[in-house]
PDB file of C-alpha atoms in Angstrom:
ATOM      1  CA  MET A   1      62.283  72.500 111.590  1.00 40.00           C
ATOM      2  CA  GLY A   2      62.812  71.643 115.226  1.00 37.00           C
ATOM      3  CA  ALA A   3      66.160  69.930 114.689  1.00 38.00           C
ATOM      4  CA  ASP A   4      67.430  72.729 112.488  1.00 40.00           C
ATOM      5  CA  TYR A   5      66.414  75.299 115.059  1.00 40.00           C
ATOM      6  CA  LEU A   6      68.092  73.458 117.927  1.00 36.00           C
ATOM      7  CA  GLY A   7      71.221  73.181 115.832  1.00 45.00           C
ATOM      8  CA  GLY A   8      71.363  76.946 115.469  1.00 50.00           C
ATOM      9  CA  GLN A   9      70.508  76.876 111.759  1.00 54.00           C
ATOM     10  CA  PHE A  10      67.599  77.937 109.572  1.00 55.00           C
ATOM     11  CA  THR A  11      66.074  75.795 106.864  1.00 63.00           C
ATOM     12  CA  ALA A  12      66.101  76.980 103.272  1.00 67.00           C
ATOM     13  CA  ALA A  13      62.324  77.542 103.569  1.00 66.00           C
ATOM     14  CA  CYS A  14      62.901  80.035 106.411  1.00 65.00           C
ATOM     15  CA  LEU A  15      65.153  82.137 104.218  1.00 63.00           C
ATOM     16  CA  LYS A  16      62.958  82.004 101.120  1.00 67.00           C
ATOM     17  CA  VAL A  17      60.967  85.106 100.172  1.00 62.00           C
ATOM     18  CA  GLY A  18      57.222  84.464 100.325  1.00 63.00           C
ATOM     19  CA  THR A  19      53.915  85.901 101.525  1.00 61.00           C
ATOM     20  CA  SER A  20      53.170  87.215 105.016  1.00 59.00           C
ATOM     21  CA  SER A  21      50.860  84.242 105.712  1.00 64.00           C
ATOM     22  CA  PHE A  22      52.376  81.833 108.232  1.00 65.00           C
ATOM     23  CA  ALA A  23      49.795  79.214 107.224  1.00 65.00           C
ATOM     24  CA  ASP A  24      51.045  79.423 103.641  1.00 70.00           C
ATOM     25  CA  PHE A  25      54.632  79.070 104.901  1.00 71.00           C
ATOM     26  CA  LEU A  26      53.753  75.886 106.789  1.00 68.00           C
ATOM     27  CA  GLY A  27      51.775  74.583 103.843  1.00 71.00           C
ATOM     28  CA  ALA A  28      54.880  74.861 101.663  1.00 74.00           C
ATOM     29  CA  SER A  29      57.549  73.753 104.147  1.00 74.00           C
ATOM     30  CA  ALA A  30      55.885  71.531 106.768  1.00 72.00           C
ATOM     31  CA  PRO A  31      52.295  70.698 105.718  1.00 72.00           C
ATOM     32  CA  GLU A  32      52.026  67.957 108.332  1.00 69.00           C
ATOM     33  CA  LEU A  33      51.904  70.647 111.036  1.00 66.00           C
ATOM     34  CA  LEU A  34      48.728  72.218 109.665  1.00 61.00           C
ATOM     35  CA  PRO A  35      45.320  71.370 111.165  1.00 55.00           C
ATOM     36  CA  GLY A  36      43.698  68.650 109.051  1.00 53.00           C
ATOM     37  CA  ALA A  37      47.046  67.914 107.397  1.00 55.00           C
ATOM     38  CA  ARG A  38      47.297  65.173 104.811  1.00 44.00           C
ATOM     39  CA  THR A  39      50.056  63.758 102.652  1.00 41.00           C
ATOM     40  CA  ALA A  40      50.521  65.890  99.560  1.00 39.00           C
ATOM     41  CA  GLY A  41      52.819  65.892  96.565  1.00 38.00           C
ATOM     42  CA  PRO A  42      54.732  68.834  95.074  1.00 37.00           C
ATOM     43  CA  ALA A  43      51.737  70.017  93.039  1.00 35.00           C
ATOM     44  CA  ALA A  44      49.562  70.274  96.156  1.00 34.00           C
ATOM     45  CA  LEU A  45      52.306  72.072  98.075  1.00 32.00           C
ATOM     46  CA  SER A  46      52.640  74.637  95.323  1.00 31.00           C
ATOM     47  CA  ALA A  47      48.900  75.231  95.302  1.00 32.00           C
ATOM     48  CA  ALA A  48      48.849  75.725  99.067  1.00 30.00           C
ATOM     49  CA  GLY A  49      51.755  78.113  98.942  1.00 33.00           C
ATOM     50  CA  SER A  50      50.022  80.261  96.365  1.00 36.00           C
ATOM     51  CA  GLY A  51      46.766  80.304  98.272  1.00 38.00           C
ATOM     52  CA  ALA A  52      44.886  78.256  95.671  1.00 37.00           C
ATOM     53  CA  GLY A  53      42.433  75.557  96.636  1.00 40.00           C
ATOM     54  CA  GLY A  54      43.342  71.899  97.065  1.00 44.00           C
ATOM     55  CA  GLY A  55      46.475  72.016  99.220  1.00 46.00           C
ATOM     56  CA  PRO A  56      46.965  71.612 102.968  1.00 43.00           C
ATOM     57  CA  GLY A  57      45.588  74.586 104.831  1.00 47.00           C
ATOM     58  CA  ALA A  58      43.729  75.879 101.775  1.00 48.00           C
ATOM     59  CA  ASP A  59      40.473  75.828 103.772  1.00 53.00           C
ATOM     60  CA  LEU A  60      41.891  77.922 106.623  1.00 55.00           C
ATOM     61  CA  PRO A  61      40.174  81.328 106.838  1.00 55.00           C
ATOM     62  CA  HIS A  62      42.474  84.245 106.042  1.00 62.00           C
ATOM     63  CA  GLY A  63      41.909  87.890 106.837  1.00 66.00           C
ATOM     64  CA  THR A  64      43.239  90.016 104.043  1.00 79.00           C
ATOM     65  CA  THR A  65      44.324  93.678 103.835  1.00 94.00           C
ATOM     66  CA  ILE A  66      44.596  96.414 106.479  1.00 96.00           C
ATOM     67  CA  VAL A  67      46.325  99.778 106.065  1.00 97.00           C
ATOM     68  CA  ALA A  68      47.327 102.497 108.512  1.00 98.00           C
ATOM     69  CA  VAL A  69      48.444 106.067 107.786  1.00 98.00           C
ATOM     70  CA  ASP A  70      49.439 108.879 110.116  1.00 97.00           C
ATOM     71  CA  PHE A  71      48.150 112.411 109.606  1.00 97.00           C
ATOM     72  CA  THR A  72      48.245 115.747 111.357  1.00 94.00           C
ATOM     73  CA  GLY A  73      46.545 115.019 114.655  1.00 93.00           C
ATOM     74  CA  GLY A  74      46.588 111.235 114.737  1.00 97.00           C
ATOM     75  CA  VAL A  75      46.434 108.049 112.712  1.00 97.00           C
ATOM     76  CA  ILE A  76      43.933 106.337 110.397  1.00 97.00           C
ATOM     77  CA  MET A  77      43.391 102.575 110.177  1.00 97.00           C
ATOM     78  CA  VAL A  78      41.261 101.046 107.409  1.00 97.00           C
ATOM     79  CA  GLY A  79      40.443  97.392 106.759  1.00 96.00           C
ATOM     80  CA  ASP A  80      38.625  95.637 103.951  1.00 96.00           C
ATOM     81  CA  ARG A  81      35.731  93.329 104.838  1.00 95.00           C
ATOM     82  CA  ARG A  82      36.518  90.055 103.031  1.00 93.00           C
ATOM     83  CA  SER A  83      37.674  86.794 104.576  1.00 90.00           C
ATOM     84  CA  THR A  84      38.729  83.946 102.295  1.00 87.00           C
ATOM     85  CA  ALA A  85      39.189  80.185 102.652  1.00 84.00           C
ATOM     86  CA  GLY A  86      41.259  79.019  99.726  1.00 80.00           C
ATOM     87  CA  SER A  87      39.492  80.213  96.592  1.00 83.00           C
ATOM     88  CA  MET A  88      36.186  80.697  98.407  1.00 88.00           C
ATOM     89  CA  ILE A  89      34.835  83.849 100.057  1.00 90.00           C
ATOM     90  CA  ALA A  90      34.283  82.841 103.682  1.00 88.00           C
ATOM     91  CA  GLN A  91      32.621  86.111 104.758  1.00 91.00           C
ATOM     92  CA  ARG A  92      31.891  89.424 103.025  1.00 93.00           C
ATOM     93  CA  ASP A  93      31.460  91.711 106.020  1.00 93.00           C
ATOM     94  CA  ILE A  94      34.057  90.590 108.563  1.00 92.00           C
ATOM     95  CA  GLU A  95      35.356  93.125 111.085  1.00 92.00           C
ATOM     96  CA  LYS A  96      39.151  93.526 111.102  1.00 92.00           C
ATOM     97  CA  VAL A  97      39.695  96.863 112.856  1.00 95.00           C
ATOM     98  CA  PHE A  98      39.000  96.969 116.590  1.00 93.00           C
ATOM     99  CA  ARG A  99      39.275  99.479 119.393  1.00 93.00           C
ATOM    100  CA  SER A 100      41.658  98.256 122.108  1.00 86.00           C
ATOM    101  CA  TYR A 101      40.777  98.336 125.781  1.00 78.00           C
ATOM    102  CA  GLU A 102      42.961  98.036 128.840  1.00 71.00           C
ATOM    103  CA  LYS A 103      42.747  97.071 132.467  1.00 65.00           C
ATOM    104  CA  LEU A 104      43.536 100.085 134.618  1.00 64.00           C
ATOM    105  CA  GLU A 105      45.938  99.423 137.484  1.00 68.00           C
ATOM    106  CA  GLY A 106      46.884 102.720 139.057  1.00 70.00           C
ATOM    107  CA  ARG A 107      47.919 104.499 135.873  1.00 76.00           C
ATOM    108  CA  THR A 108      47.387 104.202 132.137  1.00 81.00           C
ATOM    109  CA  LEU A 109      50.014 102.427 130.066  1.00 86.00           C
ATOM    110  CA  SER A 110      51.849 104.566 127.537  1.00 90.00           C
ATOM    111  CA  LEU A 111      51.385 103.762 123.851  1.00 93.00           C
ATOM    112  CA  GLU A 112      54.882 102.268 123.872  1.00 93.00           C
ATOM    113  CA  GLY A 113      53.911 100.065 126.810  1.00 92.00           C
ATOM    114  CA  LYS A 114      50.743  98.914 125.061  1.00 93.00           C
ATOM    115  CA  ALA A 115      52.708  98.039 121.935  1.00 95.00           C
ATOM    116  CA  ASN A 116      55.158  96.003 124.030  1.00 94.00           C
ATOM    117  CA  ARG A 117      52.326  94.269 125.865  1.00 92.00           C
ATOM    118  CA  LEU A 118      50.722  93.278 122.574  1.00 93.00           C
ATOM    119  CA  ALA A 119      54.069  91.818 121.468  1.00 94.00           C
ATOM    120  CA  ALA A 120      53.990  89.601 124.564  1.00 93.00           C
ATOM    121  CA  PHE A 121      50.489  88.392 123.659  1.00 92.00           C
ATOM    122  CA  VAL A 122      51.598  87.526 120.130  1.00 92.00           C
ATOM    123  CA  ARG A 123      54.688  85.754 121.440  1.00 92.00           C
ATOM    124  CA  GLY A 124      52.490  83.780 123.853  1.00 91.00           C
ATOM    125  CA  ASN A 125      50.593  82.342 120.887  1.00 88.00           C
ATOM    126  CA  LEU A 126      53.747  80.966 119.258  1.00 87.00           C
ATOM    127  CA  GLY A 127      52.623  77.383 119.906  1.00 85.00           C
ATOM    128  CA  GLY A 128      49.384  78.018 118.031  1.00 83.00           C
ATOM    129  CA  ALA A 129      51.257  79.823 115.281  1.00 81.00           C
ATOM    130  CA  MET A 130      53.450  76.757 114.746  1.00 82.00           C
ATOM    131  CA  GLN A 131      50.233  74.838 114.059  1.00 78.00           C
ATOM    132  CA  GLY A 132      49.069  77.361 111.483  1.00 72.00           C
ATOM    133  CA  LEU A 133      46.714  79.266 113.814  1.00 78.00           C
ATOM    134  CA  VAL A 134      48.513  82.584 113.584  1.00 79.00           C
ATOM    135  CA  VAL A 135      47.302  86.149 113.956  1.00 81.00           C
ATOM    136  CA  VAL A 136      49.739  88.951 113.119  1.00 88.00           C
ATOM    137  CA  PRO A 137      48.265  92.297 114.204  1.00 93.00           C
ATOM    138  CA  LEU A 138      48.813  95.859 113.074  1.00 96.00           C
ATOM    139  CA  TYR A 139      48.580  98.288 115.987  1.00 97.00           C
ATOM    140  CA  ALA A 140      48.151 102.055 115.732  1.00 97.00           C
ATOM    141  CA  GLY A 141      47.442 104.718 118.315  1.00 96.00           C
ATOM    142  CA  TYR A 142      47.860 108.299 119.411  1.00 96.00           C
ATOM    143  CA  ASP A 143      50.938 108.941 121.543  1.00 95.00           C
ATOM    144  CA  GLU A 144      50.073 111.529 124.212  1.00 92.00           C
ATOM    145  CA  GLU A 145      53.759 112.067 124.974  1.00 91.00           C
ATOM    146  CA  THR A 146      54.707 113.077 121.425  1.00 92.00           C
ATOM    147  CA  GLY A 147      51.316 114.312 120.212  1.00 93.00           C
ATOM    148  CA  LYS A 148      51.514 112.132 117.094  1.00 94.00           C
ATOM    149  CA  GLY A 149      50.080 108.926 115.687  1.00 96.00           C
ATOM    150  CA  ARG A 150      52.321 105.849 115.717  1.00 97.00           C
ATOM    151  CA  ILE A 151      52.090 102.523 113.886  1.00 98.00           C
ATOM    152  CA  PHE A 152      53.490  99.145 115.010  1.00 97.00           C
ATOM    153  CA  SER A 153      53.734  95.852 113.127  1.00 96.00           C
ATOM    154  CA  TYR A 154      54.567  92.386 114.483  1.00 95.00           C
ATOM    155  CA  ASP A 155      55.874  89.015 113.377  1.00 92.00           C
ATOM    156  CA  PRO A 156      54.514  85.603 114.496  1.00 89.00           C
ATOM    157  CA  ALA A 157      57.267  85.271 117.123  1.00 90.00           C
ATOM    158  CA  GLY A 158      56.243  88.531 118.822  1.00 92.00           C
ATOM    159  CA  GLY A 159      58.842  90.816 117.272  1.00 93.00           C
ATOM    160  CA  ARG A 160      57.670  94.443 117.378  1.00 95.00           C
ATOM    161  CA  TYR A 161      58.575  97.002 114.727  1.00 96.00           C
ATOM    162  CA  GLU A 162      57.624 100.657 114.542  1.00 97.00           C
ATOM    163  CA  GLU A 163      56.622 101.751 111.037  1.00 97.00           C
ATOM    164  CA  ARG A 164      57.059 105.255 109.667  1.00 95.00           C
ATOM    165  CA  ASN A 165      54.214 107.228 108.075  1.00 97.00           C
ATOM    166  CA  TYR A 166      52.194 104.254 106.778  1.00 97.00           C
ATOM    167  CA  HIS A 167      52.056 100.473 106.675  1.00 97.00           C
ATOM    168  CA  SER A 168      49.894  97.603 105.452  1.00 96.00           C
ATOM    169  CA  ILE A 169      49.535  93.907 106.266  1.00 95.00           C
ATOM    170  CA  GLY A 170      47.712  91.033 104.618  1.00 92.00           C
ATOM    171  CA  SER A 171      47.618  89.345 101.233  1.00 91.00           C
ATOM    172  CA  GLY A 172      47.119  92.611  99.347  1.00 94.00           C
ATOM    173  CA  SER A 173      49.601  94.597 101.418  1.00 94.00           C
ATOM    174  CA  VAL A 174      52.270  94.805  98.714  1.00 95.00           C
ATOM    175  CA  PHE A 175      49.814  96.560  96.387  1.00 96.00           C
ATOM    176  CA  ALA A 176      48.437  98.791  99.146  1.00 97.00           C
ATOM    177  CA  ARG A 177      51.910  99.893 100.240  1.00 96.00           C
ATOM    178  CA  GLY A 178      52.842 100.581  96.634  1.00 95.00           C
ATOM    179  CA  ALA A 179      49.845 102.887  96.350  1.00 96.00           C
ATOM    180  CA  LEU A 180      50.570 104.634  99.651  1.00 96.00           C
ATOM    181  CA  LYS A 181      54.175 105.200  98.620  1.00 95.00           C
ATOM    182  CA  LYS A 182      52.873 107.428  95.819  1.00 94.00           C
ATOM    183  CA  LEU A 183      49.897 108.980  97.629  1.00 95.00           C
ATOM    184  CA  TYR A 184      51.298 109.723 101.093  1.00 96.00           C
ATOM    185  CA  THR A 185      52.589 113.172 101.959  1.00 93.00           C
ATOM    186  CA  ALA A 186      53.713 114.447 105.336  1.00 93.00           C
ATOM    187  CA  GLY A 187      51.186 116.545 107.195  1.00 92.00           C
ATOM    188  CA  MET A 188      48.101 115.177 105.482  1.00 95.00           C
ATOM    189  CA  ALA A 189      44.701 116.278 106.757  1.00 96.00           C
ATOM    190  CA  GLU A 190      42.284 113.662 108.070  1.00 97.00           C
ATOM    191  CA  ASP A 191      40.117 113.531 104.955  1.00 96.00           C
ATOM    192  CA  GLU A 192      43.202 113.255 102.733  1.00 97.00           C
ATOM    193  CA  ALA A 193      44.540 110.347 104.804  1.00 97.00           C
ATOM    194  CA  VAL A 194      41.206 108.509 104.654  1.00 98.00           C
ATOM    195  CA  THR A 195      41.059 109.000 100.875  1.00 97.00           C
ATOM    196  CA  ALA A 196      44.640 107.705 100.493  1.00 97.00           C
ATOM    197  CA  CYS A 197      43.727 104.581 102.501  1.00 97.00           C
ATOM    198  CA  MET A 198      40.620 104.001 100.394  1.00 97.00           C
ATOM    199  CA  GLN A 199      42.676 104.334  97.214  1.00 97.00           C
ATOM    200  CA  ALA A 200      45.254 101.895  98.587  1.00 97.00           C
ATOM    201  CA  LEU A 201      42.597  99.304  99.448  1.00 97.00           C
ATOM    202  CA  TYR A 202      41.068  99.727  96.008  1.00 97.00           C
ATOM    203  CA  ASP A 203      44.467  98.991  94.422  1.00 97.00           C
ATOM    204  CA  ALA A 204      44.895  95.972  96.703  1.00 96.00           C
ATOM    205  CA  ALA A 205      41.484  94.588  95.666  1.00 96.00           C
ATOM    206  CA  ASP A 206      42.298  95.325  92.032  1.00 95.00           C
ATOM    207  CA  ASP A 207      45.294  92.968  92.060  1.00 95.00           C
ATOM    208  CA  ASP A 208      44.635  90.598  94.981  1.00 94.00           C
ATOM    209  CA  SER A 209      41.588  88.339  94.735  1.00 91.00           C
ATOM    210  CA  ALA A 210      41.535  87.782  98.513  1.00 91.00           C
ATOM    211  CA  THR A 211      41.036  91.490  99.235  1.00 94.00           C
ATOM    212  CA  GLY A 212      37.463  92.699  99.026  1.00 93.00           C
ATOM    213  CA  GLY A 213      36.732  95.912  97.197  1.00 93.00           C
ATOM    214  CA  PRO A 214      33.806  98.170  98.170  1.00 93.00           C
ATOM    215  CA  ASP A 215      30.497  96.318  97.724  1.00 95.00           C
ATOM    216  CA  LEU A 216      28.171  99.071  96.506  1.00 94.00           C
ATOM    217  CA  ALA A 217      25.208  96.740  95.963  1.00 95.00           C
ATOM    218  CA  ARG A 218      25.258  95.477  99.560  1.00 95.00           C
ATOM    219  CA  ARG A 219      26.544  98.752 101.018  1.00 95.00           C
ATOM    220  CA  ILE A 220      29.513  96.952 102.563  1.00 96.00           C
ATOM    221  CA  TYR A 221      32.355  99.449 102.911  1.00 97.00           C
ATOM    222  CA  PRO A 222      35.815  99.275 104.522  1.00 97.00           C
ATOM    223  CA  VAL A 223      35.990  99.854 108.262  1.00 97.00           C
ATOM    224  CA  VAL A 224      37.609 103.236 108.933  1.00 98.00           C
ATOM    225  CA  ALA A 225      38.954 104.121 112.378  1.00 97.00           C
ATOM    226  CA  VAL A 226      40.319 107.556 113.294  1.00 98.00           C
ATOM    227  CA  ILE A 227      42.502 107.783 116.432  1.00 97.00           C
ATOM    228  CA  THR A 228      43.338 111.238 117.779  1.00 97.00           C
ATOM    229  CA  GLU A 229      43.877 113.034 121.065  1.00 95.00           C
ATOM    230  CA  ASP A 230      40.111 112.767 121.585  1.00 95.00           C
ATOM    231  CA  GLY A 231      40.201 108.983 121.336  1.00 94.00           C
ATOM    232  CA  PHE A 232      38.906 106.340 118.934  1.00 95.00           C
ATOM    233  CA  ARG A 233      36.194 107.118 116.398  1.00 97.00           C
ATOM    234  CA  ARG A 234      34.838 104.770 113.764  1.00 97.00           C
ATOM    235  CA  LEU A 235      33.304 106.355 110.699  1.00 97.00           C
ATOM    236  CA  THR A 236      29.664 105.474 110.111  1.00 97.00           C
ATOM    237  CA  ASP A 237      28.688 103.546 106.998  1.00 95.00           C
ATOM    238  CA  ASP A 238      27.318 106.769 105.508  1.00 96.00           C
ATOM    239  CA  GLU A 239      30.601 108.601 106.165  1.00 97.00           C
ATOM    240  CA  ALA A 240      32.725 105.755 104.792  1.00 97.00           C
ATOM    241  CA  GLY A 241      30.337 105.444 101.857  1.00 96.00           C
ATOM    242  CA  GLU A 242      30.979 109.043 100.810  1.00 97.00           C
ATOM    243  CA  TYR A 243      34.708 108.344 100.483  1.00 97.00           C
ATOM    244  CA  VAL A 244      33.992 105.083  98.641  1.00 97.00           C
ATOM    245  CA  GLN A 245      31.649 106.763  96.182  1.00 97.00           C
ATOM    246  CA  ALA A 246      34.230 109.458  95.444  1.00 97.00           C
ATOM    247  CA  VAL A 247      36.977 106.884  94.834  1.00 97.00           C
ATOM    248  CA  VAL A 248      34.762 104.688  92.644  1.00 97.00           C
ATOM    249  CA  ALA A 249      33.606 107.690  90.600  1.00 96.00           C
ATOM    250  CA  GLU A 250      37.242 108.659  90.015  1.00 95.00           C
ATOM    251  CA  ARG A 251      38.165 105.094  89.034  1.00 96.00           C
ATOM    252  CA  LEU A 252      35.407 105.055  86.420  1.00 95.00           C
ATOM    253  CA  GLN A 253      37.299 107.859  84.689  1.00 94.00           C
ATOM    254  CA  SER A 254      40.806 106.605  85.506  1.00 93.00           C
ATOM    255  CA  PRO A 255      40.853 102.851  86.369  1.00 94.00           C
ATOM    256  CA  GLY A 256      44.493 102.979  87.395  1.00 92.00           C
ATOM    257  CA  GLY A 257      43.816 105.607  90.026  1.00 92.00           C
ATOM    258  CA  PRO A 258      45.627 108.858  90.799  1.00 90.00           C
ATOM    259  CA  THR A 259      49.212 109.252  89.637  1.00 86.00           C
ATOM    260  CA  ALA A 260      52.103 110.916  91.399  1.00 80.00           C
ATOM    261  CA  PRO A 261      54.015 113.698  89.609  1.00 79.00           C
ATOM    262  CA  LEU A 262      57.390 112.677  88.210  1.00 80.00           C
ATOM    263  CA  ARG A 263      58.923 115.847  89.600  1.00 77.00           C
ATOM    264  CA  GLN A 264      58.091 117.877  92.669  1.00 70.00           C
ATOM    265  CA  ALA A 265      56.925 121.398  92.009  1.00 65.00           C
ATOM    266  CA  THR A 266      59.521 124.041  92.860  1.00 65.00           C
ATOM    267  CA  THR A 267      58.920 127.541  94.133  1.00 59.00           C
TER     268      THR A 267
END
């Protein structure tokens, strides 16, 4: 990879469509760069690329699915609680959504400035990312200048991208975004946005084994953060549990979840 990069070219692996996991990318294209790397044949490389056990990097812990949705007054961020290592569940109640803090030096950074600063942090970890130790964050906040919630995604090299309306990252993100595409409407109220996120995570867990669904027996529910003009607020387990119970009750009647109308109503 180094020689190809210095020559101003990309390898075929760089241009191949795959998952958002950089560890999986290295496992398929340069397994020797992974921590604990070992010589592996094509079968092992395929297993690592798909996230199955047995290949290089299969024992690396992976966080799974996080979604963010804007609503009237701010933005919602919700994360499932499962962490996986290959085919094993590494932890059932991991925390993936965190409140960000800042060092005050005269004046507060704007949301745009914070997003740029986070990009610099991600870019500073590029050396670790090249060894498979990569963290790609999803950042959301309330912009005091525009009075709206904003969502930013990143790549392992520190590239920063502003997302519109909603976004999701992680192994189940493709299923979560598919759900949000049908459920999201502009100007949603807070409770509607939380419900849409819960539905999206449920769909992600339904199709992605690495994403943890709500654990009713252990009372382990997704972490729900609400960011508004008043600041950061995390829903209590009881509050999150009410949304979970409503979604689960609906899924018992309709396993596929809510459907979007084929045509918009006209007045």
